[in-house]
Amino acid sequence: MERMLTYVQAIGEAMSQEMSRDPSVVSFGEDNIGGMGCDGKLGNAWGPTQGLHEKFPDRIFDTPITEAAFVGAAVGAAASGLRPVVDLLFADFMGVAFDQLINQAAKLRYMFGGQGTAPLVVRTFYGAGMRGGAQHSQSLYSLVTHVPGLKVVVPSNPYDAKGLMTQAIRDEDPVIYFEHKMLYWTPGEVPEEPYTVPFGQSRLVRSGTDCTVVALGRMVGFAETAAEELAAGGVSIEIIDPRTISPLDEDSIYRSVEKTGRLVVVDESPPRCSVARDIVALVAENRFEALRGPARTVNTPHTPVPYSPALEDRYIPGPDSIVRAVLEAVEAGGWNGRRQDRLAGTQSPVA
Amino acid sequence: MLRTIRAFEERVHVEYAEGNIPGATHLYAGQEAIAAGCCAELRPDDYISSTHRGHGHAIAKGADLTRMMMELFGREGGVCRGKGGSMHIADFSVGMLGANGIAGGGVPIGCGVGLSAKVRGTDQVGVAFVGDGGANQGAFLESLSLASVWQLPVVFVVEDNGYAQATASKYHLRGLDVARRGEAFGIPGAVVDGCDFFAVRDAAVEAVRRARSGGGPSIIDCKTARFFGHMEGFDQQAYRGSGEAEKLRAERDCIQRFTASVTGAGLVSPEEFDAIDREVADEIARAAEAAKAAADPDPAELLTDVYVSY
Ligand SMILES: Cc1ncc(C[n+]2csc(CCOP(=O)(O)OP(=O)(O)O)c2C)c(N)n1
């Protein structure tokens, strides 16, 4: 059995290894090490940068609460020889730095005719489930995927988290690296030696024959749970984790849909203009004939994230909603007479 | 008021530890003199915008304790109907326009209140509370610029409790006091001891009078002390020097100071203070019991209040 690390440790290991390998890698953000200017010892509680300050005292530091300034500074530093890994904390705080992300970082290479690049990584944690309320729970990856020039990474497990972070640091473009806060303490097998997971290459999580399920981040695990339940009812799903949504591995999705004839896309952001809708649109434009029926999307409701557990738990798409969407897709896609036995045992509202 | 805020926070600390408060909660204990000193100068029709540490501001502006407690518990009868929680505590009915999850995010909203009062021709005032950390945000400096250009009836109240999470003010605030940053925009500023109710109150009297009479914006920069960690649950306060929290409680407690000076001057007797304490304790206990007994929000609430429906 391989060595186990949690998701957050895997990210930290990638940062540490890349900082050892490449002296141009620097890291900063609010409480990035936690405790600059304090009398007591450093206090960074839960980030992957814990312990890094001892190893790299001159290349990792805290910032004042100045998102626009330090993200912008990362753009300038990247354009002039450093590789900054910036900690934006909650993805929601991206709003404060949005100009620097979408107008500066994203445009630098293109607008100046390829004279330079901005090899920076913006780490940020996202997602509902921690009772964080409307301003600390959003899944804003759909928003930035819309912007050309930004690479967008959404790791779903510790192995990918390390490999994608290593790639992100070595990558020549600005990368926004979305860490799901509810996955931080999830363990998984992670090799000790450095490795990269290339961008634009999805992972086949599970093969199946009846329906393709594309899922992102925390939703991948939920899709796996749904797959077990569906399998018990005789429905076999194929799960694809795109791992990066910009660039997106379209070909793997098309190949899978050609095989299964059905598509469900699961994404923890509100539905309008979401990654889920985007992938459905891509398939509709490029492989319409492969679909045996309407595709389905599973998103959050089109609302901000509520605080009360009674509401937040309903807000987050779970395995149940994936099961339901798959059964709807499969039902609409026709069962060739085999439907009865396949649905036996599943609790579908449409069966 | 000081006592009510303190007792509320101490109860919240206990309820959080017992698992009754599900979400991010930042306690205000230690900083009461600022909320109480500033809001004492405000009328019910004045407005405040708050930080992520908003319980004290809400209480000082007159929010209902029971409905606040219900909100923290995520219950139906809460001030935000369970949708906001501690970090978004708000009570529009008393002019409390909301705690904010975005550091510095509430400051421009304070300017908006000033603009609104000016355009509508009233003499209302907007007070924007902000932490020392939040005062580094562009939004804060941009707000100073705007308030100065438009000569808005706004008071910016900076609460410097020594930390922004685990980063010390002495690291992240370099150069002049925040109050003096206003000088560059022609905004008068005062630096006061934020653990001294009367010092805050005097500064607030002057700043609010200036705003109400068309004299434009002011900054009050309060040096204060935070008794609990940055946030309930997570924060072990490893960044604090040993004994620091105890020392703050012993030496910089705004309530002890207030009580000592008022009893010293013979204005209120210790017995009267005891009676107030008992009354406050009862009120907080009732609020907590009501919050425990309250129902969860109706699931249908998930979909309401996104848009105004026509
Ligand atoms: C834009 C933004 N960046 C970062 C944070 C995370 N954060 C929450 S509170 C806080 C520290 C705030 O310090 P300060 O303004 O001094 O207020 P205090 O907590 O000391 O009352 C930080 C960094 C945030 N909420 N919003």
XYZ file of C-alpha atoms and ligand atoms in Angstrom:
687
model
C 0.000 0.000 0.000
C 1.212 3.439 -0.956
C 1.740 6.329 1.417
C -1.403 8.177 2.489
C -1.696 11.967 2.683
C -4.677 14.236 3.134
C -5.713 16.584 0.356
C -4.266 19.593 2.184
C -1.002 17.777 2.937
C -0.707 16.780 -0.707
C -0.961 20.416 -1.764
C 1.595 21.400 0.868
C 3.994 18.710 -0.291
C 3.785 19.908 -3.889
C 4.486 23.484 -2.786
C 7.391 22.396 -0.614
C 8.969 20.249 -3.321
C 8.610 22.952 -5.954
C 10.051 25.589 -3.623
C 13.047 23.308 -3.031
C 13.486 22.650 -6.737
C 13.000 26.176 -7.989
C 14.235 29.226 -6.048
C 11.918 31.508 -8.020
C 8.825 30.032 -6.336
C 7.481 32.342 -3.621
C 4.256 32.223 -1.634
C 2.217 34.910 0.061
C -1.257 35.765 1.287
C -3.132 36.727 4.454
C -1.997 34.532 7.336
C -0.120 32.444 4.788
C 2.253 31.540 7.568
C 0.105 33.139 10.266
C 1.718 35.292 12.874
C 3.897 37.894 11.176
C 4.631 40.568 13.766
C 3.345 38.447 16.642
C 5.069 37.628 19.895
C 3.900 34.044 19.920
C 4.741 31.288 17.523
C 3.242 31.042 14.064
C -0.348 30.068 14.064
C -1.505 29.131 10.587
C -4.213 26.692 11.464
C -5.340 24.705 8.472
C -3.563 25.734 5.295
C -1.089 23.674 3.280
C 1.631 26.232 4.032
C 1.966 25.008 7.614
C 5.643 24.342 8.315
C 6.883 25.874 5.065
C 8.118 29.059 6.668
C 10.773 27.159 8.626
C 12.100 25.718 5.378
C 11.892 28.835 3.234
C 11.949 31.821 5.587
C 12.679 34.350 2.853
C 10.217 33.158 0.257
C 6.976 32.759 2.129
C 5.225 35.512 4.018
C 2.003 37.153 5.187
C 0.343 40.147 3.562
C -1.951 42.851 4.848
C -5.602 42.474 3.791
C -4.974 43.826 0.322
C -6.244 41.275 -2.212
C -6.186 43.616 -5.188
C -2.632 44.681 -4.367
C -1.108 41.290 -3.649
C -2.772 39.485 -6.549
C -1.673 42.333 -8.792
C 1.800 42.136 -7.286
C 1.850 38.453 -8.157
C 1.168 39.371 -11.792
C 4.067 41.809 -11.795
C 6.354 39.410 -9.957
C 5.454 36.620 -12.370
C 6.095 38.797 -15.389
C 9.535 39.640 -14.032
C 10.967 36.290 -13.046
C 9.199 34.835 -9.985
C 6.609 32.080 -9.691
C 4.227 33.263 -6.990
C 1.735 30.962 -5.323
C -0.827 33.300 -3.842
C -3.289 32.313 -1.135
C -6.646 33.991 -1.653
C -8.308 32.109 1.242
C -12.049 31.817 0.531
C -12.891 31.927 -3.178
C -15.492 34.552 -2.310
C -12.689 37.067 -1.692
C -11.821 36.834 -5.364
C -14.273 39.647 -5.900
C -11.883 42.084 -4.290
C -9.071 41.047 -6.661
C -11.185 40.520 -9.737
C -9.686 43.304 -11.819
C -6.188 41.952 -11.295
C -7.343 38.455 -12.196
C -9.528 39.080 -15.207
C -8.065 42.247 -16.686
C -4.402 41.917 -15.757
C -3.339 38.297 -15.193
C -5.639 36.821 -17.825
C -4.774 39.330 -20.538
C -1.048 39.816 -20.130
C 0.184 37.191 -22.568
C -2.393 37.851 -25.289
C -2.736 41.596 -25.157
C 1.000 42.200 -25.330
C 1.458 39.863 -28.250
C 3.142 37.081 -26.338
C 5.995 39.208 -25.074
C 5.667 37.798 -21.618
C 3.756 35.383 -19.438
C 2.305 35.483 -15.939
C 3.192 32.137 -14.345
C 1.328 32.516 -11.076
C -0.949 30.283 -9.078
C -3.892 31.603 -7.117
C -4.903 29.042 -4.487
C -8.391 29.448 -3.144
C -10.822 27.300 -1.216
C -14.445 27.016 -2.193
C -17.670 25.159 -1.677
C -20.593 24.881 0.704
C -20.961 22.650 3.744
C -19.193 24.529 6.505
C -22.067 26.825 7.549
C -19.989 29.676 6.197
C -22.959 31.633 4.857
C -23.410 33.452 1.586
C -19.982 35.139 1.467
C -17.797 32.178 2.476
C -19.250 29.230 0.571
C -19.462 29.991 -3.110
C -18.137 27.772 -5.896
C -16.943 30.461 -8.260
C -15.051 28.325 -10.760
C -17.729 28.727 -13.417
C -17.223 32.484 -13.243
C -13.500 32.402 -14.017
C -13.743 29.578 -16.544
C -15.561 32.123 -18.678
C -12.422 34.253 -18.905
C -9.899 33.281 -21.591
C -6.313 33.316 -20.353
C -6.978 31.779 -16.946
C -6.413 28.078 -16.350
C -8.866 26.616 -13.875
C -8.106 23.560 -11.752
C -10.576 21.696 -9.528
C -8.892 18.690 -7.851
C -11.166 16.026 -6.371
C -8.629 13.877 -4.457
C -5.153 14.043 -2.846
C -3.280 12.379 -5.729
C -4.589 14.879 -8.261
C -4.219 17.740 -5.792
C -0.457 17.191 -5.607
C 0.101 16.551 -9.295
C -2.057 19.458 -10.386
C -0.364 21.827 -7.925
C 3.065 20.802 -9.214
C 1.878 21.378 -12.761
C 0.262 24.682 -11.779
C 3.529 25.991 -10.316
C 5.521 24.888 -13.375
C 2.872 26.148 -15.790
C 3.565 29.319 -17.750
C 0.040 30.699 -17.365
C -2.021 32.108 -14.495
C -3.756 29.199 -12.817
C -6.664 29.434 -10.399
C -6.524 26.401 -8.186
C -9.832 25.633 -6.450
C -9.548 23.546 -3.274
C -12.794 22.183 -1.870
C -12.764 22.956 1.846
C -14.796 19.848 2.667
C -12.111 17.673 1.028
C -9.179 19.091 3.023
C -8.931 16.209 5.452
C -9.765 13.436 2.985
C -6.874 10.952 2.813
C -5.625 9.233 -0.310
C -2.583 7.554 -1.788
C 0.045 10.061 -2.821
C 3.521 9.171 -4.118
C 6.370 10.910 -2.376
C 8.348 11.850 -5.468
C 7.289 14.924 -7.436
C 4.996 14.295 -10.403
C 2.674 16.366 -12.521
C -0.889 15.810 -13.644
C -1.149 17.480 -17.028
C -3.846 20.078 -17.604
C -6.634 19.223 -20.025
C -6.565 15.488 -19.279
C -9.531 14.058 -17.476
C -9.512 11.017 -15.229
C -11.761 8.057 -15.873
C -13.044 7.441 -12.366
C -15.228 4.466 -13.234
C -16.257 2.824 -16.505
C -19.823 2.058 -17.298
C -22.223 1.556 -20.138
C -25.554 3.294 -19.521
C -24.790 6.919 -18.791
C -21.815 9.273 -18.681
C -21.547 11.337 -15.502
C -19.117 14.250 -15.585
C -18.478 15.538 -12.052
C -16.232 18.195 -10.532
C -14.408 18.509 -7.214
C -16.398 17.248 -4.256
C -19.122 16.044 -6.607
C -16.852 13.241 -7.906
C -17.105 11.395 -4.599
C -20.859 11.887 -4.555
C -21.063 10.486 -8.097
C -19.159 7.399 -6.933
C -21.665 6.900 -4.128
C -24.484 7.334 -6.609
C -22.816 4.798 -8.912
C -22.970 2.115 -6.221
C -26.636 2.718 -5.640
C -27.381 2.740 -9.357
C -25.333 -0.421 -9.909
C -27.460 -2.165 -7.319
C -30.432 -1.301 -9.485
C -28.677 -2.493 -12.619
C -27.699 0.895 -14.033
C -24.049 1.260 -14.965
C -22.551 4.747 -15.098
C -19.224 5.973 -16.384
C -17.718 8.777 -14.279
C -15.342 11.349 -15.714
C -13.498 13.882 -13.573
C -12.231 16.639 -15.887
C -9.730 17.808 -13.212
C -9.211 21.064 -15.121
C -12.131 22.953 -16.586
C -9.968 25.348 -18.541
C -8.527 23.730 -20.580
C -11.240 21.066 -20.744
C -10.711 17.517 -22.000
C -13.644 17.543 -24.415
C -12.570 14.467 -26.354
C -12.835 12.092 -23.417
C -16.333 13.343 -22.688
C -17.370 12.900 -26.329
C -15.936 9.380 -26.474
C -17.802 8.417 -23.343
C -21.105 9.856 -24.554
C -20.675 7.991 -27.834
C -20.417 4.827 -25.792
C -23.253 5.399 -23.299
C -25.599 7.655 -25.273
C -26.549 9.596 -22.152
C -25.091 12.468 -20.173
C -25.396 13.939 -16.690
C -23.092 16.747 -15.558
C -22.727 17.569 -11.855
C -21.280 20.813 -10.597
C -21.623 22.638 -7.258
C -22.346 26.058 -8.719
C -25.642 27.746 -9.496
C -27.060 26.537 -12.807
C -27.065 29.626 -15.010
C -23.898 29.860 -17.152
C -22.335 27.054 -15.144
C -19.669 24.545 -16.134
C -22.398 21.882 -16.142
C -24.500 23.764 -18.679
C -21.393 24.514 -20.711
C -20.455 20.851 -21.017
C -23.999 19.941 -22.016
C -23.880 22.659 -24.666
C -20.564 21.341 -25.997
C -21.959 17.837 -26.315
C -25.161 19.132 -27.904
C -23.154 21.050 -30.483
C -20.586 18.417 -31.239
C -22.116 14.998 -30.534
C -25.867 15.554 -30.681
C -26.377 12.368 -32.675
C -24.690 10.313 -29.962
C -27.310 11.310 -27.370
C -30.266 8.976 -27.019
C -32.219 11.523 -24.990
C -31.949 14.863 -23.225
C -28.888 15.425 -21.084
C -29.328 16.428 -17.434
C -27.485 18.838 -15.196
C -27.175 18.721 -11.426
C -26.400 22.096 -9.863
C -27.215 23.970 -6.691
C -30.431 26.011 -6.708
C -30.074 29.468 -8.241
C -29.719 31.109 -4.829
C -26.918 32.382 -2.611
C -25.716 29.830 -0.038
C -27.891 29.864 3.105
C -26.455 29.692 6.635
C -28.913 27.486 8.488
C -27.904 23.801 8.346
C -31.536 22.949 7.639
C -31.235 24.948 4.414
C -27.580 24.473 3.499
C -27.866 20.696 3.534
C -30.624 20.952 0.937
C -28.626 23.422 -1.110
C -25.692 21.103 -1.823
C -26.262 18.558 -4.591
C -25.768 15.065 -3.151
C -25.696 11.465 -4.355
C -29.507 11.387 -4.338
C -29.842 14.151 -6.872
C -27.257 12.437 -9.068
C -29.137 9.132 -8.906
C -32.335 10.912 -9.828
C -30.758 12.759 -12.749
C -29.175 9.570 -14.101
C -32.475 7.705 -13.916
C -34.196 10.550 -15.717
C -31.542 10.582 -18.414
C -31.659 6.836 -18.782
C -35.452 6.716 -18.814
C -35.666 9.438 -21.420
C -32.994 7.662 -23.413
C -35.091 4.505 -23.794
C -34.480 1.134 -22.229
C -35.111 -1.298 -25.116
C -37.336 -3.409 -22.938
C -34.756 -3.996 -20.234
C -35.913 -1.142 -18.052
C -37.901 -3.143 -15.535
C -35.057 -5.228 -14.139
C -32.565 -2.394 -14.270
C -34.632 -0.078 -12.136
C -35.616 -2.712 -9.624
C -34.285 -1.695 -6.244
C -33.566 1.952 -6.986
C -35.699 4.626 -5.444
C -36.395 6.788 -8.386
C -39.098 9.390 -8.340
C -39.482 8.766 -12.070
C -39.303 4.973 -12.145
C -25.156 48.194 27.075
C -21.549 47.218 27.740
C -22.763 44.483 30.052
C -25.378 43.263 27.597
C -22.868 42.858 24.799
C -20.373 41.105 27.081
C -22.980 38.740 28.470
C -24.270 37.971 24.986
C -20.770 37.137 23.780
C -19.952 34.989 26.787
C -23.141 33.039 26.272
C -22.418 32.638 22.565
C -18.959 31.317 23.454
C -20.568 28.612 25.581
C -23.322 27.803 23.106
C -20.758 27.494 20.329
C -18.667 25.083 22.383
C -21.783 23.012 23.017
C -22.401 22.740 19.298
C -25.559 24.849 19.206
C -24.154 27.450 16.839
C -23.287 25.821 13.541
C -21.283 28.451 11.712
C -18.405 30.916 11.746
C -18.680 33.149 14.835
C -16.372 36.034 15.710
C -16.753 37.397 19.230
C -16.623 41.086 20.079
C -15.861 40.799 23.809
C -13.257 43.368 24.850
C -14.306 45.910 22.233
C -17.720 46.851 23.724
C -16.772 50.423 24.569
C -16.488 51.207 20.856
C -19.895 49.983 19.734
C -21.573 51.376 22.834
C -19.676 54.686 22.765
C -20.419 55.349 19.101
C -23.990 54.118 18.930
C -24.925 56.089 22.045
C -24.491 59.158 19.881
C -26.726 57.877 17.087
C -30.451 58.274 16.561
C -32.653 55.337 15.636
C -32.862 56.655 12.070
C -29.076 56.768 11.642
C -27.412 53.805 9.995
C -24.372 51.676 10.674
C -22.473 49.175 8.544
C -20.481 46.546 10.341
C -17.615 44.079 10.124
C -17.545 40.270 10.466
C -17.482 40.930 14.241
C -20.921 42.484 14.294
C -22.839 41.323 17.379
C -21.738 44.292 19.489
C -22.661 46.808 16.824
C -26.084 45.236 16.352
C -26.842 45.191 20.067
C -25.623 48.756 20.578
C -27.850 49.947 17.726
C -30.827 48.264 19.370
C -31.265 44.879 17.687
C -33.436 42.335 19.449
C -31.338 39.888 21.502
C -33.644 36.929 21.093
C -33.907 37.269 17.346
C -30.130 37.691 17.166
C -29.582 34.529 19.152
C -32.060 32.674 16.930
C -30.095 33.837 13.916
C -26.848 32.483 15.327
C -28.586 29.164 15.903
C -29.787 29.196 12.274
C -33.457 29.239 13.261
C -36.655 30.438 11.670
C -37.294 33.490 13.862
C -33.764 34.867 13.461
C -33.197 38.452 12.348
C -32.159 37.129 8.914
C -34.560 34.171 9.133
C -31.613 31.835 9.589
C -30.099 32.673 6.242
C -27.279 34.907 7.442
C -25.836 33.678 10.725
C -23.337 35.458 12.941
C -21.205 36.813 10.134
C -24.209 38.482 8.504
C -26.109 39.626 11.562
C -28.299 42.582 10.590
C -31.385 44.392 11.723
C -32.583 46.946 9.209
C -35.408 47.987 11.523
C -32.869 49.664 13.833
C -30.549 50.924 11.097
C -28.037 48.083 11.361
C -27.248 47.372 7.707
C -25.365 44.191 8.303
C -22.226 42.464 9.397
C -19.973 41.601 6.507
C -18.019 38.526 5.517
C -15.714 40.606 3.380
C -13.069 42.549 5.304
C -13.545 46.207 4.401
C -16.680 45.374 2.418
C -18.993 47.387 4.615
C -17.088 50.653 4.445
C -18.356 51.868 1.063
C -21.871 51.031 2.265
C -21.348 53.624 5.009
C -20.556 56.147 2.282
C -23.765 55.179 0.556
C -25.744 56.019 3.650
C -24.093 59.424 3.724
C -24.944 59.994 0.080
C -28.511 58.919 0.666
C -28.943 61.322 3.586
C -27.467 64.144 1.545
C -29.589 63.576 -1.552
C -32.759 63.111 0.474
C -31.929 66.215 2.472
C -32.055 64.645 5.932
C -29.520 65.049 8.691
C -28.970 61.322 9.167
C -25.478 59.986 9.676
C -23.744 56.806 8.526
C -21.172 55.062 10.700
C -18.907 52.483 9.073
C -17.073 50.165 11.454
C -13.909 48.493 10.168
C -11.051 46.468 11.673
C -7.398 47.430 11.508
C -6.988 44.657 8.969
C -9.924 45.746 6.854
C -8.597 49.297 6.883
C -5.824 48.111 4.563
C -8.349 47.262 1.866
C -8.507 49.430 -1.186
C -12.206 49.843 -0.492
C -11.394 51.698 2.743
C -8.983 54.148 1.139
C -11.280 54.613 -1.833
C -14.112 55.338 0.578
C -12.053 58.039 2.285
C -11.480 59.597 -1.091
C -15.133 59.479 -2.068
C -16.441 60.675 1.286
C -14.053 63.584 1.186
C -14.872 64.616 -2.382
C -18.604 64.378 -1.747
C -18.300 65.716 1.839
C -20.483 62.924 3.136
C -21.947 62.730 6.654
C -19.994 59.605 7.524
C -17.917 58.493 10.478
C -15.306 55.798 9.864
C -14.641 53.897 13.077
C -11.497 51.775 13.042
C -11.270 49.066 15.698
C -7.617 48.159 16.102
C -7.549 45.106 18.364
C -3.943 44.313 17.551
C -4.601 41.556 15.078
C -5.989 40.653 11.696
C -6.583 36.951 12.282
C -3.057 35.894 13.347
C -1.187 38.770 11.745
C -0.244 41.563 14.137
C -1.218 45.186 13.536
C 2.358 46.186 14.140
C 3.312 44.145 11.084
C 0.482 45.071 8.750
C -0.077 48.718 9.676
C 3.059 50.639 8.860
C 3.509 54.376 8.922
C 0.980 56.736 10.404
C -2.024 55.777 12.490
C -5.038 54.957 10.360
C -6.700 58.095 11.699
C -3.947 60.136 10.127
C -4.386 58.515 6.736
C -7.427 60.732 6.514
C -5.270 63.839 6.577
C -4.245 63.159 2.999
C -7.926 63.477 2.061
C -8.625 66.387 4.367
C -10.557 64.188 6.793
C -10.052 64.933 10.504
C -9.108 61.955 12.628
C -8.833 61.114 16.304
C -6.862 58.325 17.942
C -8.557 57.161 21.130
C -8.253 54.493 23.794
C -10.902 52.047 22.619
C -11.096 50.466 26.059
C -12.293 53.741 27.543
C -16.002 54.283 26.960
C -15.809 57.995 27.692
C -12.919 58.581 25.322
C -14.784 56.872 22.498
C -17.954 58.698 23.397
C -16.258 62.122 23.314
C -14.766 61.418 19.909
C -18.117 60.162 18.636
C -19.933 63.277 19.881
C -17.611 65.462 17.874
C -17.575 63.318 14.726
C -21.343 62.825 14.646
C -21.953 66.517 15.263
C -19.609 67.343 12.393
C -21.381 64.921 10.083
C -24.879 66.035 11.050
C -24.101 69.685 10.604
C -22.677 69.328 7.107
C -19.027 69.237 8.172
C -18.216 66.045 6.299
C -16.494 62.796 7.241
C -14.283 61.913 10.219
C -12.187 58.968 11.336
C -12.065 57.608 14.869
C -9.202 55.178 15.350
C -9.783 53.097 18.490
C -7.007 51.045 20.066
C -8.713 48.119 21.689
C -8.375 44.520 22.892
C -9.948 41.292 21.661
C -10.539 38.842 24.505
C -11.362 35.672 22.589
C -9.639 34.176 19.540
C -10.215 35.530 16.063
C -13.006 33.081 15.545
C -14.738 30.470 17.676
C -13.613 26.908 17.218
C -10.559 27.147 15.022
C -8.312 29.573 16.756
C -5.899 28.277 19.419
C -4.289 31.742 19.567
C -0.794 30.288 19.261
C 0.346 33.628 17.865
C -0.346 35.452 21.123
C 2.435 35.786 23.666
C 1.851 33.602 26.717
C -0.386 35.221 29.276
C -1.341 37.960 26.850
C -5.059 37.262 26.841
C -5.172 37.139 30.652
C -3.215 40.356 30.864
C -5.623 42.098 28.505
C -8.565 40.966 30.582
C -6.897 42.191 33.752
C -5.650 45.524 32.475
C -7.700 46.542 29.470
C -11.248 45.592 30.323
C -13.530 48.428 29.252
C -16.275 47.279 31.604
C -14.079 47.245 34.692
C -12.843 50.702 33.795
C -16.319 52.035 33.199
C -17.633 50.566 36.439
C -14.693 51.870 38.445
C -14.975 55.398 37.153
C -18.754 55.600 37.523
C -18.859 54.127 41.014
C -15.805 56.211 41.926
C -17.666 59.357 40.946
C -20.609 58.209 43.036
C -22.987 58.124 40.054
C -24.017 54.486 40.268
C -23.639 52.244 43.289
C -22.122 48.759 43.141
C -25.522 47.386 44.168
C -27.164 49.059 41.216
C -24.555 47.493 38.929
C -25.276 44.101 40.439
C -28.950 44.568 39.728
C -28.172 45.476 36.118
C -25.983 42.381 35.810
C -28.790 40.152 37.049
C -31.288 41.717 34.692
C -28.916 41.275 31.753
C -28.186 37.667 32.700
C -31.920 36.897 32.724
C -32.459 38.503 29.395
C -29.598 36.577 27.760
C -30.765 33.320 29.298
C -34.257 33.902 27.921
C -32.820 34.633 24.466
C -30.781 31.432 24.471
C -33.714 29.327 25.633
C -35.934 30.818 22.954
C -33.286 30.122 20.321
C -33.009 26.515 21.433
C -36.741 26.077 21.261
C -37.142 27.753 17.885
C -37.888 25.765 14.737
C -35.637 25.287 11.751
C -36.498 27.396 8.731
C -39.057 25.918 6.364
C -37.175 24.175 3.516
C -39.050 26.383 1.049
C -37.107 29.339 2.483
C -34.113 28.112 0.498
C -35.619 29.595 -2.634
C -37.043 32.867 -1.308
C -35.546 36.365 -1.309
C -33.285 35.833 -4.310
C -35.156 38.421 -6.294
C -38.108 40.604 -5.525
C -40.998 38.952 -7.316
C -43.426 40.966 -9.357
C -11.641 40.457 1.641
C -11.368 39.553 2.762
N -10.128 39.041 2.910
C -9.863 38.186 3.910
C -10.824 37.825 4.782
C -10.526 36.818 5.875
N -10.546 37.483 7.152
C -11.639 37.503 7.910
S -11.453 38.427 9.249
C -9.861 38.789 8.838
C -9.055 39.642 9.721
C -9.707 40.946 9.905
O -8.946 41.737 10.738
P -9.504 43.094 11.231
O -10.105 43.850 10.107
O -8.407 43.751 11.986
O -10.694 42.709 12.180
P -10.661 41.836 13.505
O -10.880 40.417 13.089
O -9.363 42.061 14.161
O -11.819 42.347 14.281
C -9.515 38.207 7.654
C -8.200 38.305 7.013
C -12.109 38.361 4.597
N -13.127 38.016 5.393
N -12.345 39.218 3.600
